[in-house]
């Protein structure tokens, strides 16, 4: 009885000895490895580099022009011709240069926010696979515990059968349950290998070397989740789009101001005399076009503000639902751990004691053992659901934003 109890408790108290001896990969390390090895970094860097070049181009003045002309060339001779050369410079007004810079910086902000969202999505995938691997490792411990218990019980039943204390079918049934447990152990080993392989695809590590940290997996946070402290990181993307729309509106307003062009240069006459030519030109404004562009920029502002409001509303609901799912899974796991499992363990102890005295059959022992195993499996499933819900909540609140932002 003591050996069987110790073997059963291994499923919820200790982890694999091989995992303890190997160098385990933490969740943060797995995320860092995945993000750093992903081609998203190179693509983002190239995009940001191009936008920085666009910002540098926006921070320039209009290029000057040089014009030349020849006049008064007639059939009567060339003594009346005139040669003009002028240097022309357009003068920007209305803050167009600063508005262009702000618009370019808005594009950079959008690119950076989108890159952060993509990295967080990748971190979410890694976290999902990491939790899956942790759960598979724990399922493997449950399967090993079940094999050990079934083996010990089969040996004991066989001794009772050999001593003519139990019928032959009891031994056959015990061997069948041991075979079923061994098959489940093989499936659990395969599931763990498959989970490690999937995690290795994202981290770029050899699947044979992927070992996750399982210590603390069964522990859950007991403090309630404060929803007011859980902002959505995705709103930063919409705020960046709002900044870009505001910059575009200011640029269109600046374009409504016309830019004069000043020029000056020498004039050479056919007689050899030289004079200076200077002047300016002012384009006539196209008020209808300017107003249309400003109205379009204002409409874009309103659309972005509306999208931001919708996104904020949806994200608040999603965060609240994710937090509720976390609390629900935690409550279920705690209830099973504190009420169901102890009762199932007590039932097994009592049935085992009665079986040793001849008061119960092997079927009673098997039923009690199956009930305890099912309770532990349900507990592990509830804990896994808790961590899966945490994955969703962590993604919505940007738990790893600082981590992926430094890579």
Short mmCIF file of N, CA and C in Angstrom, two decimals, residues 16 48 80 89 109 173 201 273 307 333 335 338 340:
data_model
loop_
_atom_site.label_atom_id
_atom_site.label_comp_id
_atom_site.label_asym_id
_atom_site.label_seq_id
_atom_site.Cartn_x
_atom_site.Cartn_y
_atom_site.Cartn_z
N UNK A 16 9.94 14.58 -13.89
CA UNK A 16 10.83 13.56 -14.41
C UNK A 16 12.25 13.78 -13.95
N UNK A 48 12.03 49.49 -41.35
CA UNK A 48 12.35 50.67 -40.56
C UNK A 48 13.46 51.48 -41.22
N UNK A 80 21.19 92.78 -80.59
CA UNK A 80 20.12 93.06 -79.64
C UNK A 80 19.76 91.86 -78.77
N UNK A 89 14.65 79.64 -56.20
CA UNK A 89 14.48 78.91 -54.93
C UNK A 89 13.04 79.07 -54.45
N UNK A 109 6.28 54.90 -36.50
CA UNK A 109 5.58 54.42 -35.32
C UNK A 109 4.64 53.27 -35.62
N UNK A 173 -7.53 -9.99 -15.60
CA UNK A 173 -7.96 -8.59 -15.63
C UNK A 173 -6.84 -7.66 -15.16
N UNK A 201 10.51 23.55 -33.55
CA UNK A 201 10.36 24.20 -34.85
C UNK A 201 10.39 25.72 -34.72
N UNK A 273 26.74 94.96 -72.46
CA UNK A 273 26.30 95.45 -71.14
C UNK A 273 25.76 94.26 -70.31
N UNK A 307 -12.17 53.50 -35.15
CA UNK A 307 -11.53 52.18 -35.06
C UNK A 307 -10.89 51.97 -33.69
N UNK A 333 -9.56 23.59 -10.80
CA UNK A 333 -8.37 22.83 -10.40
C UNK A 333 -8.22 22.78 -8.89
N UNK A 335 -10.59 23.03 -6.66
CA UNK A 335 -11.65 22.19 -6.09
C UNK A 335 -11.32 20.71 -6.24
N UNK A 338 -8.34 19.87 -3.79
CA UNK A 338 -8.62 19.92 -2.35
C UNK A 338 -9.75 19.01 -1.92
N UNK A 340 -11.71 16.45 -4.42
CA UNK A 340 -11.93 15.20 -5.15
C UNK A 340 -10.78 14.23 -4.94
#
